[in-house]
CSV table of N, CA, C and O in Angstrom, one decimal:
chain,number,residue,atom,x,y,z
M,1,UNK,N,-29.4,11.6,-17.6
M,1,UNK,CA,-28.5,12.1,-17.0
M,1,UNK,C,-27.7,11.3,-15.7
M,1,UNK,O,-28.3,10.8,-15.4
M,2,UNK,N,-26.2,11.8,-15.2
M,2,UNK,CA,-26.4,11.0,-14.9
M,2,UNK,C,-24.5,11.2,-13.6
M,2,UNK,O,-24.3,12.6,-14.8
M,3,UNK,N,-25.1,11.3,-12.7
M,3,UNK,CA,-24.5,11.8,-11.3
M,3,UNK,C,-23.4,11.6,-10.4
M,3,UNK,O,-23.3,9.8,-10.2
M,4,UNK,N,-22.6,11.5,-10.2
M,4,UNK,CA,-21.2,10.7,-9.8
M,4,UNK,C,-20.2,11.3,-8.9
M,4,UNK,O,-19.5,12.7,-9.2
M,5,UNK,N,-19.9,10.2,-7.8
M,5,UNK,CA,-19.3,11.1,-6.7
M,5,UNK,C,-18.4,9.7,-6.1
M,5,UNK,O,-18.5,8.9,-6.0
M,6,UNK,N,-16.8,10.6,-6.1
M,6,UNK,CA,-15.8,10.5,-5.6
M,6,UNK,C,-14.7,10.4,-3.9
M,6,UNK,O,-15.7,10.9,-4.1
M,7,UNK,N,-14.8,8.5,-3.8
M,7,UNK,CA,-14.2,8.9,-2.7
M,7,UNK,C,-12.8,7.7,-2.8
M,7,UNK,O,-13.1,7.1,-3.1
M,8,UNK,N,-12.3,8.0,-1.0
M,8,UNK,CA,-11.3,6.8,-1.3
M,8,UNK,C,-10.1,7.5,-1.4
M,8,UNK,O,-9.3,7.0,-0.8
M,9,UNK,N,-10.3,8.6,-1.3
M,9,UNK,CA,-8.6,9.6,-1.5
M,9,UNK,C,-8.1,9.5,-0.2
M,9,UNK,O,-8.8,9.3,1.0
M,10,UNK,N,-6.9,9.7,-0.5
M,10,UNK,CA,-6.1,10.6,0.9
M,10,UNK,C,-4.4,10.3,1.1
M,10,UNK,O,-3.9,10.0,-0.4
M,11,UNK,N,-4.3,10.4,2.5
M,11,UNK,CA,-2.7,10.8,2.3
M,11,UNK,C,-2.5,9.2,2.8
M,11,UNK,O,-2.5,8.5,3.7
M,12,UNK,N,-1.4,8.6,2.2
M,12,UNK,CA,-0.7,7.1,1.7
M,12,UNK,C,1.0,6.9,1.8
M,12,UNK,O,1.6,8.3,1.0
M,13,UNK,N,1.4,6.5,2.5
M,13,UNK,CA,3.2,6.4,2.1
M,13,UNK,C,3.8,5.9,0.8
M,13,UNK,O,2.7,5.0,0.0
M,14,UNK,N,4.7,6.6,0.3
M,14,UNK,CA,5.2,5.6,-1.1
M,14,UNK,C,5.2,4.2,-0.5
M,14,UNK,O,5.7,3.3,0.7
M,15,UNK,N,4.9,3.2,-1.6
M,15,UNK,CA,4.8,1.6,-2.1
M,15,UNK,C,2.9,1.2,-0.9
M,15,UNK,O,2.8,0.6,-1.2
M,16,UNK,N,2.4,2.2,-0.5
M,16,UNK,CA,1.4,2.0,0.4
M,16,UNK,C,0.2,1.9,-1.3
M,16,UNK,O,0.3,2.2,-2.2
M,17,UNK,N,-1.3,1.5,-0.5
M,17,UNK,CA,-2.6,1.7,-2.0
M,17,UNK,C,-3.5,2.0,-0.9
M,17,UNK,O,-3.6,2.0,0.2
M,18,UNK,N,-4.3,2.3,-2.0
M,18,UNK,CA,-5.7,3.0,-1.8
M,18,UNK,C,-6.8,1.9,-2.8
M,18,UNK,O,-5.7,1.9,-3.6
M,19,UNK,N,-7.8,2.4,-2.3
M,19,UNK,CA,-8.9,1.8,-3.4
M,19,UNK,C,-9.8,3.4,-4.0
M,19,UNK,O,-10.3,4.3,-2.7
M,20,UNK,N,-9.7,4.0,-4.8
M,20,UNK,CA,-10.8,4.4,-4.6
M,20,UNK,C,-12.3,4.0,-5.4
M,20,UNK,O,-13.1,3.0,-6.3
M,21,UNK,N,-12.8,4.8,-5.0
M,21,UNK,CA,-14.9,4.3,-6.1
M,21,UNK,C,-15.3,5.5,-6.3
M,21,UNK,O,-15.2,6.5,-5.9
M,22,UNK,N,-16.3,5.2,-6.7
M,22,UNK,CA,-17.2,6.6,-7.9
M,22,UNK,C,-17.9,5.7,-8.0
M,22,UNK,O,-18.1,4.8,-8.5
M,23,UNK,N,-20.2,6.4,-7.6
M,23,UNK,CA,-21.0,5.7,-7.2
M,23,UNK,C,-21.9,6.8,-8.2
M,23,UNK,O,-21.8,8.1,-8.4
M,24,UNK,N,-22.3,6.2,-9.3
M,24,UNK,CA,-22.7,6.8,-10.1
M,24,UNK,C,-24.5,6.4,-9.9
M,24,UNK,O,-25.2,5.5,-9.0
M,25,UNK,N,-25.0,7.5,-10.5
M,25,UNK,CA,-26.9,7.8,-9.5
M,25,UNK,C,-27.7,7.4,-11.4
M,25,UNK,O,-26.3,7.4,-12.6
M,26,UNK,N,-28.3,7.3,-11.3
M,26,UNK,CA,-29.5,6.4,-12.9
M,26,UNK,C,-28.9,4.9,-13.6
M,26,UNK,O,-28.4,5.0,-12.0
M,27,UNK,N,-30.2,4.5,-13.7
M,27,UNK,CA,-30.4,3.4,-14.3
M,27,UNK,C,-29.4,3.6,-15.7
M,27,UNK,O,-29.5,1.6,-16.1
M,28,UNK,N,-29.1,4.4,-15.6
M,28,UNK,CA,-27.9,3.4,-17.3
M,28,UNK,C,-26.9,3.4,-17.2
M,28,UNK,O,-26.0,3.3,-17.3
M,29,UNK,N,-25.9,3.2,-15.9
M,29,UNK,CA,-25.0,2.3,-15.8
M,29,UNK,C,-24.0,1.7,-16.4
M,29,UNK,O,-23.0,1.9,-17.1
M,30,UNK,N,-24.9,0.6,-16.4
M,30,UNK,CA,-24.7,0.0,-17.2
M,30,UNK,C,-23.7,-0.2,-18.6
M,30,UNK,O,-22.8,-0.9,-19.5
M,31,UNK,N,-24.9,1.1,-18.5
M,31,UNK,CA,-24.6,1.5,-21.0
M,31,UNK,C,-23.3,1.8,-21.2
M,31,UNK,O,-22.7,2.6,-22.1
M,32,UNK,N,-22.8,2.7,-20.4
M,32,UNK,CA,-21.8,3.8,-20.2
M,32,UNK,C,-20.6,3.2,-20.4
M,32,UNK,O,-20.4,2.0,-18.9
M,33,UNK,N,-19.4,3.3,-20.6
M,33,UNK,CA,-17.9,3.5,-20.3
M,33,UNK,C,-17.7,4.3,-19.3
M,33,UNK,O,-18.2,5.3,-19.3
M,34,UNK,N,-16.4,3.3,-18.3
M,34,UNK,CA,-15.9,3.9,-17.0
M,34,UNK,C,-14.5,4.8,-17.9
M,34,UNK,O,-13.6,3.0,-17.7
M,35,UNK,N,-13.9,5.6,-16.6
M,35,UNK,CA,-12.2,5.6,-16.6
M,35,UNK,C,-12.9,6.8,-15.4
M,35,UNK,O,-12.7,7.1,-14.2
M,36,UNK,N,-11.3,6.4,-15.0
M,36,UNK,CA,-10.5,7.2,-14.1
M,36,UNK,C,-9.4,8.5,-14.7
M,36,UNK,O,-9.1,8.2,-16.1
M,37,UNK,N,-9.4,9.6,-14.3
M,37,UNK,CA,-8.4,10.8,-15.2
M,37,UNK,C,-7.7,11.7,-13.3
M,37,UNK,O,-8.2,10.8,-12.6
M,38,UNK,N,-6.7,12.0,-14.1
M,38,UNK,CA,-5.9,12.7,-13.0
M,38,UNK,C,-5.8,13.5,-12.9
M,38,UNK,O,-5.2,13.7,-14.8
M,39,UNK,N,-5.1,15.1,-12.9
M,39,UNK,CA,-4.4,15.9,-12.8
M,39,UNK,C,-4.0,16.4,-11.4
M,39,UNK,O,-4.2,16.7,-10.4
M,40,UNK,N,-2.4,16.6,-11.5
M,40,UNK,CA,-1.7,17.1,-10.3
M,40,UNK,C,-1.4,19.2,-10.6
M,40,UNK,O,-1.1,19.6,-11.8
M,41,UNK,N,-1.0,19.1,-9.2
M,41,UNK,CA,-0.6,20.7,-10.0
M,41,UNK,C,0.4,21.7,-11.0
M,41,UNK,O,1.0,20.1,-10.5
M,42,UNK,N,-0.1,22.1,-11.5
M,42,UNK,CA,0.2,22.1,-12.0
M,42,UNK,C,-0.3,22.0,-14.1
M,42,UNK,O,1.0,21.8,-15.4
M,43,UNK,N,-0.1,20.6,-13.9
M,43,UNK,CA,-0.1,19.4,-14.6
M,43,UNK,C,-1.1,19.4,-15.3
M,43,UNK,O,-2.9,19.7,-15.4
M,44,UNK,N,-0.9,19.0,-16.6
M,44,UNK,CA,-2.7,19.1,-17.5
M,44,UNK,C,-3.5,17.7,-16.8
M,44,UNK,O,-2.5,16.0,-16.5
M,45,UNK,N,-4.4,17.3,-16.9
M,45,UNK,CA,-5.1,16.1,-17.1
M,45,UNK,C,-4.8,14.9,-17.4
M,45,UNK,O,-4.6,14.7,-18.4
M,46,UNK,N,-4.4,13.6,-17.5
M,46,UNK,CA,-4.8,12.8,-17.5
M,46,UNK,C,-4.8,11.5,-17.8
M,46,UNK,O,-5.4,11.0,-16.6
M,47,UNK,N,-5.2,10.8,-18.5
M,47,UNK,CA,-6.3,9.3,-18.6
M,47,UNK,C,-5.4,8.5,-17.4
M,47,UNK,O,-4.0,8.3,-17.6
M,48,UNK,N,-6.0,8.1,-16.7
M,48,UNK,CA,-5.3,6.6,-16.0
M,48,UNK,C,-5.4,5.2,-16.4
M,48,UNK,O,-4.2,3.9,-16.1
M,49,UNK,N,-7.7,4.9,-16.4
M,49,UNK,CA,-7.1,3.6,-16.9
M,49,UNK,C,-9.1,4.0,-17.5
M,49,UNK,O,-9.6,4.4,-16.8
M,50,UNK,N,-9.4,2.9,-18.2
M,50,UNK,CA,-11.2,2.9,-18.5
M,50,UNK,C,-11.5,1.4,-18.1
M,50,UNK,O,-10.0,0.6,-18.4
M,51,UNK,N,-12.9,1.7,-18.3
M,51,UNK,CA,-13.6,-0.3,-18.3
M,51,UNK,C,-14.5,0.4,-19.2
M,51,UNK,O,-15.1,1.2,-19.6
M,52,UNK,N,-14.8,-0.6,-20.6
M,52,UNK,CA,-15.9,-0.3,-21.5
M,52,UNK,C,-17.6,-1.5,-20.7
M,52,UNK,O,-17.1,-2.3,-19.5
M,53,UNK,N,-18.2,-1.4,-21.7
M,53,UNK,CA,-19.1,-1.9,-20.4
M,53,UNK,C,-19.9,-3.5,-20.5
M,53,UNK,O,-20.0,-3.3,-19.6
M,54,UNK,N,-18.8,-3.3,-21.6
M,54,UNK,CA,-19.0,-5.1,-21.9
M,54,UNK,C,-17.7,-5.9,-21.1
M,54,UNK,O,-17.4,-6.8,-21.2
M,55,UNK,N,-16.8,-4.8,-20.3
M,55,UNK,CA,-15.8,-5.4,-20.0
M,55,UNK,C,-14.0,-5.2,-20.0
M,55,UNK,O,-13.3,-5.0,-19.0
M,56,UNK,N,-13.5,-5.1,-20.8
M,56,UNK,CA,-12.0,-4.6,-21.5
M,56,UNK,C,-11.9,-3.3,-21.0
M,56,UNK,O,-13.1,-2.6,-21.0
M,57,UNK,N,-10.7,-3.8,-20.5
M,57,UNK,CA,-10.0,-2.5,-20.0
M,57,UNK,C,-8.2,-1.9,-20.7
M,57,UNK,O,-8.1,-2.7,-21.4
M,58,UNK,N,-8.4,-0.9,-20.3
M,58,UNK,CA,-7.4,-0.1,-20.7
M,58,UNK,C,-6.4,0.5,-19.5
M,58,UNK,O,-7.0,0.9,-19.3
M,59,UNK,N,-5.1,1.2,-19.2
M,59,UNK,CA,-4.0,1.9,-19.0
M,59,UNK,C,-3.6,2.0,-19.3
M,59,UNK,O,-2.5,2.1,-20.0
M,60,UNK,N,-3.3,3.3,-18.4
M,60,UNK,CA,-1.7,4.1,-19.1
M,60,UNK,C,-0.7,3.2,-19.2
M,60,UNK,O,-0.8,3.1,-17.4
M,61,UNK,N,0.6,3.8,-19.3
M,61,UNK,CA,2.1,2.8,-19.0
M,61,UNK,C,2.0,3.3,-17.7
M,61,UNK,O,2.8,2.6,-16.7
M,62,UNK,N,1.8,4.3,-17.4
M,62,UNK,CA,2.5,4.6,-15.9
M,62,UNK,C,1.9,4.2,-14.4
M,62,UNK,O,2.7,3.1,-13.3
M,63,UNK,N,1.0,3.6,-14.9
M,63,UNK,CA,0.1,2.3,-13.8
M,63,UNK,C,-0.7,1.2,-14.0
M,63,UNK,O,-0.3,0.5,-12.8
M,64,UNK,N,0.3,1.2,-15.0
M,64,UNK,CA,0.0,-0.2,-15.9
M,64,UNK,C,0.7,-1.6,-15.1
M,64,UNK,O,2.0,-1.5,-14.6
M,65,UNK,N,-0.1,-3.0,-13.8
M,65,UNK,CA,1.0,-3.5,-12.8
M,65,UNK,C,0.8,-3.6,-12.3
M,65,UNK,O,1.1,-3.8,-10.8
M,66,UNK,N,0.2,-1.9,-11.4
M,66,UNK,CA,-0.2,-1.5,-10.0
M,66,UNK,C,-1.9,-1.2,-9.9
M,66,UNK,O,-1.9,-1.0,-8.7
M,67,UNK,N,-2.5,-0.6,-10.8
M,67,UNK,CA,-3.7,0.1,-10.6
M,67,UNK,C,-4.7,-0.9,-11.5
M,67,UNK,O,-4.6,-2.0,-12.2
M,68,UNK,N,-5.3,-0.9,-11.4
M,68,UNK,CA,-6.3,-2.1,-11.8
M,68,UNK,C,-7.6,-1.4,-10.7
M,68,UNK,O,-9.0,-0.6,-9.9
M,69,UNK,N,-9.4,-1.2,-11.9
M,69,UNK,CA,-9.8,-1.2,-12.5
M,69,UNK,C,-10.5,-2.2,-12.4
M,69,UNK,O,-11.2,-3.1,-13.8
M,70,UNK,N,-12.4,-1.9,-12.1
M,70,UNK,CA,-13.4,-2.5,-11.9
M,70,UNK,C,-14.9,-2.3,-11.8
M,70,UNK,O,-14.4,-1.3,-11.5
M,71,UNK,N,-15.5,-2.6,-12.3
M,71,UNK,CA,-16.7,-2.1,-12.1
M,71,UNK,C,-17.7,-3.2,-11.5
M,71,UNK,O,-18.0,-4.8,-12.1
M,72,UNK,N,-19.3,-2.5,-10.7
M,72,UNK,CA,-19.8,-3.2,-9.8
M,72,UNK,C,-21.3,-2.7,-10.5
M,72,UNK,O,-21.5,-1.9,-10.2
M,73,UNK,N,-21.7,-3.4,-11.7
M,73,UNK,CA,-23.2,-2.8,-12.0
M,73,UNK,C,-23.8,-3.2,-11.6
M,73,UNK,O,-25.7,-2.3,-11.6
M,74,UNK,N,-24.6,-4.0,-10.2
M,74,UNK,CA,-25.3,-4.4,-9.2
M,74,UNK,C,-25.3,-3.2,-8.6
M,74,UNK,O,-26.1,-2.5,-8.0
M,75,UNK,N,-24.4,-2.4,-8.2
M,75,UNK,CA,-24.4,-1.5,-7.9
M,75,UNK,C,-24.1,-0.4,-8.4
M,75,UNK,O,-23.5,0.8,-7.0
M,76,UNK,N,-24.1,0.5,-9.0
M,76,UNK,CA,-23.7,1.8,-9.7
M,76,UNK,C,-22.6,1.9,-9.7
M,76,UNK,O,-22.2,3.5,-9.3
M,77,UNK,N,-21.1,1.1,-9.9
M,77,UNK,CA,-19.9,1.8,-9.3
M,77,UNK,C,-19.0,1.6,-9.7
M,77,UNK,O,-18.6,0.5,-10.0
M,78,UNK,N,-17.7,2.2,-10.0
M,78,UNK,CA,-16.9,1.4,-10.7
M,78,UNK,C,-15.4,2.0,-9.2
M,78,UNK,O,-15.5,2.5,-9.2
M,79,UNK,N,-14.6,0.7,-8.8
M,79,UNK,CA,-13.0,1.6,-8.8
M,79,UNK,C,-12.1,1.7,-9.1
M,79,UNK,O,-11.9,0.5,-10.8
M,80,UNK,N,-11.2,2.0,-8.9
M,80,UNK,CA,-9.7,1.9,-9.0
M,80,UNK,C,-9.0,1.4,-7.5
M,80,UNK,O,-8.3,1.6,-6.9
M,81,UNK,N,-8.0,0.5,-7.3
M,81,UNK,CA,-7.1,-0.5,-7.9
M,81,UNK,C,-6.0,-0.2,-7.4
M,81,UNK,O,-5.5,-0.6,-7.9
M,82,UNK,N,-5.3,1.3,-5.9
M,82,UNK,CA,-4.0,1.2,-6.4
M,82,UNK,C,-3.2,0.7,-6.2
M,82,UNK,O,-2.8,0.9,-4.3
M,83,UNK,N,-2.7,0.4,-6.1
M,83,UNK,CA,-0.9,-0.7,-5.0
M,83,UNK,C,0.0,0.6,-5.6
M,83,UNK,O,0.5,1.1,-6.6
M,84,UNK,N,1.1,0.1,-4.8
M,84,UNK,CA,3.0,0.8,-4.7
M,84,UNK,C,2.6,1.8,-5.2
M,84,UNK,O,3.0,2.5,-6.6
M,85,UNK,N,2.0,2.4,-4.5
M,85,UNK,CA,2.2,3.7,-5.0
M,85,UNK,C,3.0,4.7,-5.1
M,85,UNK,O,3.9,4.4,-4.2
M,86,UNK,N,3.8,6.1,-5.5
M,86,UNK,CA,4.1,6.8,-6.6
M,86,UNK,C,4.2,7.6,-5.2
M,86,UNK,O,2.4,8.4,-6.0
M,87,UNK,N,5.2,9.1,-5.4
M,87,UNK,CA,4.7,9.8,-4.7
M,87,UNK,C,4.6,11.2,-6.5
M,87,UNK,O,3.6,11.9,-6.4
M,88,UNK,N,4.8,10.5,-7.5
M,88,UNK,CA,4.5,10.7,-8.7
M,88,UNK,C,3.0,10.2,-9.5
M,88,UNK,O,2.4,11.3,-9.9
M,89,UNK,N,2.0,9.6,-7.9
M,89,UNK,CA,0.6,9.5,-8.9
M,89,UNK,C,-0.4,10.3,-7.6
M,89,UNK,O,-1.7,10.6,-7.4
M,90,UNK,N,0.6,11.4,-6.8
M,90,UNK,CA,-0.4,12.7,-6.0
M,90,UNK,C,-1.5,13.1,-7.3
M,90,UNK,O,-0.2,13.7,-8.2
M,91,UNK,N,-2.4,13.5,-7.3
M,91,UNK,CA,-3.3,14.3,-8.3
M,91,UNK,C,-4.0,13.9,-7.7
M,91,UNK,O,-5.1,13.8,-6.5
M,92,UNK,N,-5.2,14.8,-8.0
M,92,UNK,CA,-6.4,14.7,-7.6
M,92,UNK,C,-7.4,13.9,-9.1
M,92,UNK,O,-7.1,13.9,-10.4
M,93,UNK,N,-8.3,12.7,-8.5
M,93,UNK,CA,-8.1,11.4,-9.2
M,93,UNK,C,-9.7,12.2,-9.3
M,93,UNK,O,-11.7,12.0,-8.5
M,94,UNK,N,-10.6,12.0,-10.9
M,94,UNK,CA,-11.4,12.1,-11.3
M,94,UNK,C,-12.5,10.7,-11.5
M,94,UNK,O,-12.2,10.7,-13.2
M,95,UNK,N,-13.2,10.8,-11.5
M,95,UNK,CA,-13.9,9.6,-13.2
M,95,UNK,C,-14.9,10.3,-14.1
M,95,UNK,O,-15.7,10.8,-13.7
M,96,UNK,N,-15.0,9.4,-14.6
M,96,UNK,CA,-15.7,9.9,-16.0
M,96,UNK,C,-16.8,8.8,-16.4
M,96,UNK,O,-17.0,7.3,-16.6
M,97,UNK,N,-17.6,8.7,-17.1
M,97,UNK,CA,-19.2,8.4,-17.6
M,97,UNK,C,-19.6,8.4,-19.3
M,97,UNK,O,-19.6,9.5,-19.4
M,98,UNK,N,-19.5,7.4,-19.9
M,98,UNK,CA,-19.2,8.2,-21.4
M,98,UNK,C,-19.7,7.4,-22.6
M,98,UNK,O,-19.3,5.8,-21.7
M,99,UNK,N,-19.5,7.2,-23.4
M,99,UNK,CA,-19.3,6.4,-24.5
M,99,UNK,C,-18.1,6.6,-25.7
M,99,UNK,O,-18.6,7.3,-27.2
M,100,UNK,N,-17.1,6.8,-24.8
M,100,UNK,CA,-16.5,7.5,-26.1
M,100,UNK,C,-16.0,6.7,-27.1
M,100,UNK,O,-15.4,4.9,-26.8
M,101,UNK,N,-15.2,6.6,-28.5
M,101,UNK,CA,-14.6,5.9,-29.0
M,101,UNK,C,-13.2,5.6,-29.0
M,101,UNK,O,-12.6,5.0,-28.8
M,102,UNK,N,-12.6,7.0,-28.2
M,102,UNK,CA,-11.3,6.5,-27.9
M,102,UNK,C,-11.0,6.3,-26.4
M,102,UNK,O,-11.0,8.1,-25.5
M,103,UNK,N,-11.2,5.7,-25.2
M,103,UNK,CA,-11.0,5.9,-24.0
M,103,UNK,C,-10.3,6.9,-23.7
M,103,UNK,O,-10.4,7.4,-22.5
M,104,UNK,N,-9.3,7.0,-23.8
M,104,UNK,CA,-7.9,8.0,-23.3
M,104,UNK,C,-8.4,9.8,-23.4
M,104,UNK,O,-7.6,10.5,-23.2
M,105,UNK,N,-9.5,10.1,-24.6
M,105,UNK,CA,-9.6,11.2,-24.7
M,105,UNK,C,-11.1,11.5,-23.5
M,105,UNK,O,-11.6,11.3,-23.5
M,106,UNK,N,-10.5,12.3,-22.8
M,106,UNK,CA,-11.0,13.2,-21.9
M,106,UNK,C,-12.4,13.9,-22.6
M,106,UNK,O,-13.1,13.9,-21.7
M,107,UNK,N,-12.3,14.2,-23.8
M,107,UNK,CA,-13.0,15.3,-24.2
M,107,UNK,C,-14.5,14.2,-24.9
M,107,UNK,O,-15.2,15.2,-24.2
M,108,UNK,N,-14.6,13.3,-25.0
M,108,UNK,CA,-15.2,12.0,-25.0
M,108,UNK,C,-16.4,11.8,-23.7
M,108,UNK,O,-16.9,11.3,-24.7
M,109,UNK,N,-15.7,11.7,-22.6
M,109,UNK,CA,-16.5,11.9,-22.0
M,109,UNK,C,-17.5,12.5,-21.6
M,109,UNK,O,-17.6,14.3,-21.7
M,110,UNK,N,-19.1,12.2,-21.5
M,110,UNK,CA,-20.4,13.0,-21.3
M,110,UNK,C,-20.3,13.5,-20.2
M,110,UNK,O,-20.9,14.8,-19.2
M,111,UNK,N,-19.7,13.0,-18.5
M,111,UNK,CA,-20.0,13.4,-17.2
M,111,UNK,C,-19.0,13.0,-16.1
M,111,UNK,O,-18.5,12.1,-16.3
M,112,UNK,N,-19.3,14.0,-15.6
M,112,UNK,CA,-17.3,13.6,-14.2
M,112,UNK,C,-18.0,14.2,-13.4
M,112,UNK,O,-18.6,14.7,-12.6
M,113,UNK,N,-17.0,13.2,-12.4
M,113,UNK,CA,-17.4,13.4,-10.6
M,113,UNK,C,-16.1,14.2,-10.9
M,113,UNK,O,-15.4,15.3,-11.5
M,114,UNK,N,-16.7,14.8,-9.0
M,114,UNK,CA,-15.4,16.4,-8.4
M,114,UNK,C,-14.3,15.7,-8.2
M,114,UNK,O,-13.4,16.4,-8.5
M,115,UNK,N,-13.7,14.7,-8.3
M,115,UNK,CA,-12.9,14.7,-7.9
M,115,UNK,C,-12.8,13.5,-6.7
M,115,UNK,O,-13.2,14.3,-5.1
M,116,UNK,N,-11.5,13.1,-6.3
M,116,UNK,CA,-10.6,13.3,-4.8
M,116,UNK,C,-9.6,13.1,-5.2
M,116,UNK,O,-8.8,12.9,-5.7
M,117,UNK,N,-9.0,13.8,-3.6
M,117,UNK,CA,-7.6,14.2,-4.0
M,117,UNK,C,-7.1,12.7,-3.6
M,117,UNK,O,-7.1,12.0,-1.9
M,118,UNK,N,-5.8,12.1,-3.6
M,118,UNK,CA,-4.6,11.1,-3.6
M,118,UNK,C,-3.7,12.0,-3.4
M,118,UNK,O,-3.5,12.1,-4.3
M,119,UNK,N,-2.8,12.0,-1.7
M,119,UNK,CA,-1.8,12.1,-2.0
M,119,UNK,C,-0.4,11.4,-1.2
M,119,UNK,O,-0.9,10.6,-0.1
M,120,UNK,N,0.8,11.0,-2.1
M,120,UNK,CA,1.5,9.5,-1.2
M,120,UNK,C,2.8,10.5,-1.1
M,120,UNK,O,3.9,11.5,-2.2
M,121,UNK,N,3.2,10.4,0.1
M,121,UNK,CA,4.0,10.7,0.6
M,121,UNK,C,4.7,10.8,1.6
M,121,UNK,O,3.5,10.1,3.5
M,122,UNK,N,5.8,11.0,2.1
M,122,UNK,CA,6.5,9.5,3.5
M,122,UNK,C,6.2,11.0,4.4
M,122,UNK,O,6.7,11.0,5.2
């Protein structure tokens, strides 16, 4: 069993930055692939970024070059550094853990956090 708790969301102006943090409980953190998804009002949940337990990363085209996912297995934590934020990045961001064959498929993840709100507005 893994419990995930996100933090770091908030209100930021366009062009600004935020760093989201996902803290995981449990000793098996290092064995899981981790990902961030987001859901804006009235829209479906969409993949943002993922990092395999072995290190390789994957990004949605919409955030490539602006967002960076990383993990610290000694702290059971995964991060999402978000730079050059745009109003269209506004959403609830949630982290997920699992062993998916296809990193971009939300249903493939076993554990989810509650999410943290990110609002990009002037």
